[in-house]
Coordinates of C-alpha atoms and ligand atoms in Angstrom, one line a residue:
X1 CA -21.0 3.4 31.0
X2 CA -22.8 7.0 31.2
X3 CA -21.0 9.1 33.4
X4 CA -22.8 9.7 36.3
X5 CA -22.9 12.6 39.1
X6 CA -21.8 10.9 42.2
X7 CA -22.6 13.9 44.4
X8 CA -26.2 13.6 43.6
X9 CA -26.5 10.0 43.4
X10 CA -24.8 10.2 47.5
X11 CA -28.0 11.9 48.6
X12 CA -30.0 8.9 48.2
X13 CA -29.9 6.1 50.9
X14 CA -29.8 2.9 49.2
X15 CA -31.3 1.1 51.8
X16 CA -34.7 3.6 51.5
X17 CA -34.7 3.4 47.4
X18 CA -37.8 2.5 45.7
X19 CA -37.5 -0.8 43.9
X20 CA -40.0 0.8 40.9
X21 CA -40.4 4.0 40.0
X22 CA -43.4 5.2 37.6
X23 CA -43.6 8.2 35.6
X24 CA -46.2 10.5 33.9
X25 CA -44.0 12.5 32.0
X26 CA -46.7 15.2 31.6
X27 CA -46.7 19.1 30.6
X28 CA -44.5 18.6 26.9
X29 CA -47.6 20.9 25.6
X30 CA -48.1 23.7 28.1
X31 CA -44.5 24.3 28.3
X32 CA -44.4 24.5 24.5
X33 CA -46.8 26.8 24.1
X34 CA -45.7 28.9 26.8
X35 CA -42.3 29.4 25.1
X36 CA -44.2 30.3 21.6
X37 CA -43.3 27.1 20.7
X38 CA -45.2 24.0 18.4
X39 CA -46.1 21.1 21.2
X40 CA -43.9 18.9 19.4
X41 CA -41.7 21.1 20.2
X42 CA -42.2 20.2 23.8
X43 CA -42.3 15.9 23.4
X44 CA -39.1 16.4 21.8
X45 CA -37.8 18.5 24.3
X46 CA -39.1 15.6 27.0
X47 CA -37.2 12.8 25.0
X48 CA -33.9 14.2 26.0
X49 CA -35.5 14.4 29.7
X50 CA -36.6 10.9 29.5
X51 CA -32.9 10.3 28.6
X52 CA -31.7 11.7 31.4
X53 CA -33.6 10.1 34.3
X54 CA -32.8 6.4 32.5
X55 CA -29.2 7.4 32.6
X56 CA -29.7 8.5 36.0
X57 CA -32.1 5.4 36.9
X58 CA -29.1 3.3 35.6
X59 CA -26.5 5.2 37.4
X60 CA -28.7 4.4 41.3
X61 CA -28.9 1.0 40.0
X62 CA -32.5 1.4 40.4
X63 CA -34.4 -2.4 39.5
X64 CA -37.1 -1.1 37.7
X65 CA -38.3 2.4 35.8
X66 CA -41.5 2.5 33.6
X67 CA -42.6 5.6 31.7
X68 CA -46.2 6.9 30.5
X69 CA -45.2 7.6 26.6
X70 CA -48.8 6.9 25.4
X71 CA -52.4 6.2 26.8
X72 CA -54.9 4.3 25.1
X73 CA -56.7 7.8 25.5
X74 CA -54.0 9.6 23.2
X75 CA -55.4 8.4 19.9
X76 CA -58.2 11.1 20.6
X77 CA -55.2 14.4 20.0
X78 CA -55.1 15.4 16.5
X79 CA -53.7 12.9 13.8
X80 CA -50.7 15.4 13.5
X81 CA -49.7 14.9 17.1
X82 CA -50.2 11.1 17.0
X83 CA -48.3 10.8 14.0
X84 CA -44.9 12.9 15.6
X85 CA -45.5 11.0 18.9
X86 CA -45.2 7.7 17.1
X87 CA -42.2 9.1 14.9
X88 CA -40.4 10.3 18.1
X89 CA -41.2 6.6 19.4
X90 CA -39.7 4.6 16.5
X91 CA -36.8 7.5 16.7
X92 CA -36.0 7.5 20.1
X93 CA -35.8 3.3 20.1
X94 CA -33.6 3.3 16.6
X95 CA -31.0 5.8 18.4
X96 CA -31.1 4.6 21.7
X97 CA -31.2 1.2 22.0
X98 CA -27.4 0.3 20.9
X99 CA -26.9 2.5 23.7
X100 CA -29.3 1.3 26.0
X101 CA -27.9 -2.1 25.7
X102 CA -24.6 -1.1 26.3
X103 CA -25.6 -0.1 29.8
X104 CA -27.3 -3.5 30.4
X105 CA -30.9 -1.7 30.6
X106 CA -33.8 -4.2 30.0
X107 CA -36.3 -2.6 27.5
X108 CA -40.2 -3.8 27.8
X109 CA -43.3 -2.3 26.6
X110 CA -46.6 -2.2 28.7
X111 CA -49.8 -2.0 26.9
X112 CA -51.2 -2.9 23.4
X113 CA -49.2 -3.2 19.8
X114 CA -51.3 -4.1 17.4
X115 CA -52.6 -0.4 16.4
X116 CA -49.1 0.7 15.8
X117 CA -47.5 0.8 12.1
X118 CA -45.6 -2.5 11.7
X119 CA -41.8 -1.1 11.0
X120 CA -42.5 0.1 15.1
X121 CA -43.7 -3.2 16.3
X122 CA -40.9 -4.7 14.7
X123 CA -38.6 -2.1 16.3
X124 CA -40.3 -2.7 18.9
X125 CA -39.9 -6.3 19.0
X126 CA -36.3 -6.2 18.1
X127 CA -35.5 -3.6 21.1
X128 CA -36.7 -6.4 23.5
X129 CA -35.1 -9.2 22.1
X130 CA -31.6 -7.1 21.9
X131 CA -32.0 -7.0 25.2
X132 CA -33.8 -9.8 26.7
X133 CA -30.5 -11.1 28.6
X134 CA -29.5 -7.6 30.3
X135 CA -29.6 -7.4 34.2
X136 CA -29.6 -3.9 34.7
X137 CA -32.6 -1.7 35.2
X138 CA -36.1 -3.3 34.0
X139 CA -37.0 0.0 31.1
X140 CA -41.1 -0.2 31.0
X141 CA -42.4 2.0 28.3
X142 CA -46.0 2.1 28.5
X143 CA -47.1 2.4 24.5
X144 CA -51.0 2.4 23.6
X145 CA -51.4 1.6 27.7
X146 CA -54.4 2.2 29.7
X147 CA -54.3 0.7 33.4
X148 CA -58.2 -0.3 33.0
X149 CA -57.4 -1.9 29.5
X150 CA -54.7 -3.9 31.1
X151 CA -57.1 -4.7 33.7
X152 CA -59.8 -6.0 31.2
X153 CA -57.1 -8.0 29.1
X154 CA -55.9 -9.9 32.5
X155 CA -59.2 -11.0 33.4
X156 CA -60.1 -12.0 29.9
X157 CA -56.7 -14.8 30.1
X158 CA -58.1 -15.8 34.1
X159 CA -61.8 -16.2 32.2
X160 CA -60.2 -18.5 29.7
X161 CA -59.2 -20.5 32.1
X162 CA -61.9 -20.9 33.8
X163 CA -63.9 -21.8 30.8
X164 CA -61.5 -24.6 29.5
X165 CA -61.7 -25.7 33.1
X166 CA -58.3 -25.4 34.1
X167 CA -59.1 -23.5 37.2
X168 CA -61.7 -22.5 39.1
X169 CA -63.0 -18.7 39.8
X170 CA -62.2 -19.4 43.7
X171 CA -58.3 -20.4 42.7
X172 CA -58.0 -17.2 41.3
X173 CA -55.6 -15.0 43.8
X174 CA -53.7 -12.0 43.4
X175 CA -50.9 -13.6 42.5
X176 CA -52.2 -15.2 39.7
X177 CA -53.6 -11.9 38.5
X178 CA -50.3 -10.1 38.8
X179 CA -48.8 -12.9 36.5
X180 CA -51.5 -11.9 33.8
X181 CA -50.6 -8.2 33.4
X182 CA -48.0 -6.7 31.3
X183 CA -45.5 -6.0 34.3
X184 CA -45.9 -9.8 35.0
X185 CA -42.4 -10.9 37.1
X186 CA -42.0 -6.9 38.2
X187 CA -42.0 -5.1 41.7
X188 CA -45.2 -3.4 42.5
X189 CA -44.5 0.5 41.8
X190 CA -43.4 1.8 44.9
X191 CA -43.0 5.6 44.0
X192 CA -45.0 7.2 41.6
X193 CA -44.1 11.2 39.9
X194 CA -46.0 12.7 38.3
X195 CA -44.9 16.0 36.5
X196 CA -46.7 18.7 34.6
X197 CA -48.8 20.4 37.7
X198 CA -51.6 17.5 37.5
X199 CA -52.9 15.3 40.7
X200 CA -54.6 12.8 39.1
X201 CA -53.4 9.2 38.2
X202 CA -54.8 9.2 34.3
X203 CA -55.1 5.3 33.9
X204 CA -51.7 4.4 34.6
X205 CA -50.9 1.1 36.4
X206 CA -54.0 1.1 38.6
X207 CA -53.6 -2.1 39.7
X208 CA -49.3 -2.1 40.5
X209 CA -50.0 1.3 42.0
X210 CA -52.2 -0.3 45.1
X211 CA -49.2 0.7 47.9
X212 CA -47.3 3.2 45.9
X213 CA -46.2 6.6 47.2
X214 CA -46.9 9.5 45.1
X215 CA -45.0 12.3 44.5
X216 CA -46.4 15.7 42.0
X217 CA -44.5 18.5 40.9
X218 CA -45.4 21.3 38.8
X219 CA -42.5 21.1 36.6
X220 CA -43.1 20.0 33.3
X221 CA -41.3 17.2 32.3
X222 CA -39.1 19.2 29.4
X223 CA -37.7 21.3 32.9
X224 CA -37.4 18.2 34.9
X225 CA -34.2 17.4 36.2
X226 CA -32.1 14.1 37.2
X227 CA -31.6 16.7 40.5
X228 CA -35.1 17.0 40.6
X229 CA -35.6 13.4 40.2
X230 CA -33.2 12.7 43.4
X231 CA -35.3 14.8 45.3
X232 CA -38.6 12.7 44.8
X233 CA -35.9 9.6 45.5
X234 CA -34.7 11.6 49.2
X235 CA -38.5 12.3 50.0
X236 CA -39.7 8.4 49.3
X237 CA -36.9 7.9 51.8
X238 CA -38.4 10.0 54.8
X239 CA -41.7 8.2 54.0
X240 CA -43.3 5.6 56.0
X241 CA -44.9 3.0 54.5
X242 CA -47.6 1.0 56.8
X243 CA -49.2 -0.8 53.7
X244 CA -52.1 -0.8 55.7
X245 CA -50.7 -2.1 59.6
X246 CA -49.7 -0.1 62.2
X247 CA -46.3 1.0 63.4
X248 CA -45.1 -1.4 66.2
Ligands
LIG1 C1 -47.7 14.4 28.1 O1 -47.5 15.8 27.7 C2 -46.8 13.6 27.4 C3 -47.2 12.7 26.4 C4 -48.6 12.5 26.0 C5 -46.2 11.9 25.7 C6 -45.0 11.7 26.5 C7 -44.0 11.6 25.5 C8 -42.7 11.9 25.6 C9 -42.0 12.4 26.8 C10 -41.8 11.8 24.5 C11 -41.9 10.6 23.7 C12 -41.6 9.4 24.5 C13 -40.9 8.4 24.0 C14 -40.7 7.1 24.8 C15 -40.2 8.6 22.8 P1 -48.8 16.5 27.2 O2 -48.7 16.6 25.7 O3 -50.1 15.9 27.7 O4 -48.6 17.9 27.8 P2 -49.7 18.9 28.2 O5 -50.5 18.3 29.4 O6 -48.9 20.1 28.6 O7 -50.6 19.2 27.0

């Protein structure tokens, strides 16, 4: 098991936790370059972050944690940048997953696969199917992911459907939506972070995202801290959640 720190993981009531927590692991480039340093620098730097808050996700017992690694928006950065992001990808799955496994984590990927090279969809592929049986913490990374793509590729399955004439455009329900997108079987998000300084929501999981709480720092995700991380955890606590109806 990774060790954990039991006098941060007290300060969380478990009957407040958020079932999912969603990440945009933002600000790798700014804090690079305001340390002199070469962005990649600064996505390498946030791997061993990212490392940190899935070991402390595990440690809470948290059910499900899914991480922004790459939009469908970040093939526009420079081919240099695309190409260390996808090596950092292949390298932080061929390190980690042995070890992932070993703490019962369930790895899945949100968004597309066929643009990547085919030694990482294999990897890919393999990662999952290592750990298709765990029953630990549900480990969404969203890879070549935009919310409005997944959107688009849900309603596409629903419209095939409908054309072979297996249902008809009134059966469709929310539900049956849900079961069409790439967190199919998962918790709505219930708590999302965002680090880096930025209040927007950047295309991730628009639709899972309809009741979450949000919670923005301007730390950049290489500075970000599993302390840091309990703190957004404590906060969702004190929060209170209508969904819409009124307090009784
Ligand atoms: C945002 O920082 C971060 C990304 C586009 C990639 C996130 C990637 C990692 C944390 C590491 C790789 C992930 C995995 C799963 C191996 P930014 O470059 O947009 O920062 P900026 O806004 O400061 O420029």
């Amino acid at each position: 098991m990774w060790e954990s720190d039991n006098d941060l993981l007290g300060r969380v009531d478990r009957n407040r936790m958020p079932r999912h927590v969603a990440i945009i692991m933002d600000g790798n480039g700014r804090w690079a370059n305001s340390h002199g340093f070469l962005r990649s620098v600064g996505h390498t730097a946030g791997v061993k972050t990212l490392k940190n808050i899935l070991k402390t996700a595990v440690n809470l017992g948290l059910e499900a944690l899914t991480v922004y690694a790459f939009s469908t928006e970040n093939w526009k950065r420079p081919h240099t940048e695309v190409d260390f992001l996808m090596h950092l990808f292949s390298e932080y799955l061929e390190r980690e997953k042995t070890d992932m496994h070993a703490n019962n984590v369930r790895i899945n990927f949100l968004g597309r696969t066929e643009d990547f090279a085919p030694a990482l969809q294999k990897l890919m592929t393999d990662s999952m199917q290592l750990m298709k049986n765990n029953t630990g913490v549900k480990f969404n990374v969203a890879a070549d992911y935009g919310g409005q793509d997944e959107i688009i590729r849900a309603t596409q399955n629903l419209a095939r459907l409908v054309k072979a004439g297996e249902i008809a455009p009134e059966d469709i329900t929310a539900e049956m939506f849900d079961a069409e997108l790439d967190t199919c079987g998962q918790p709505p998000v219930d708590l999302m972070i965002r680090t880096g300084g930025d209040l927007r929501v950047s295309n991730f999981l628009l639709w899972q995202t309809a009741y979450a709480e949000f919670w923005f720092t301007d730390t950049p995700w290489p500075e970000f801290t599993p302390k840091e991380f309990i703190d957004a955890l404590v906060d969702f606590g004190k929060r209170d959640r209508r969904f819409g109806a009124l307090n009784k």
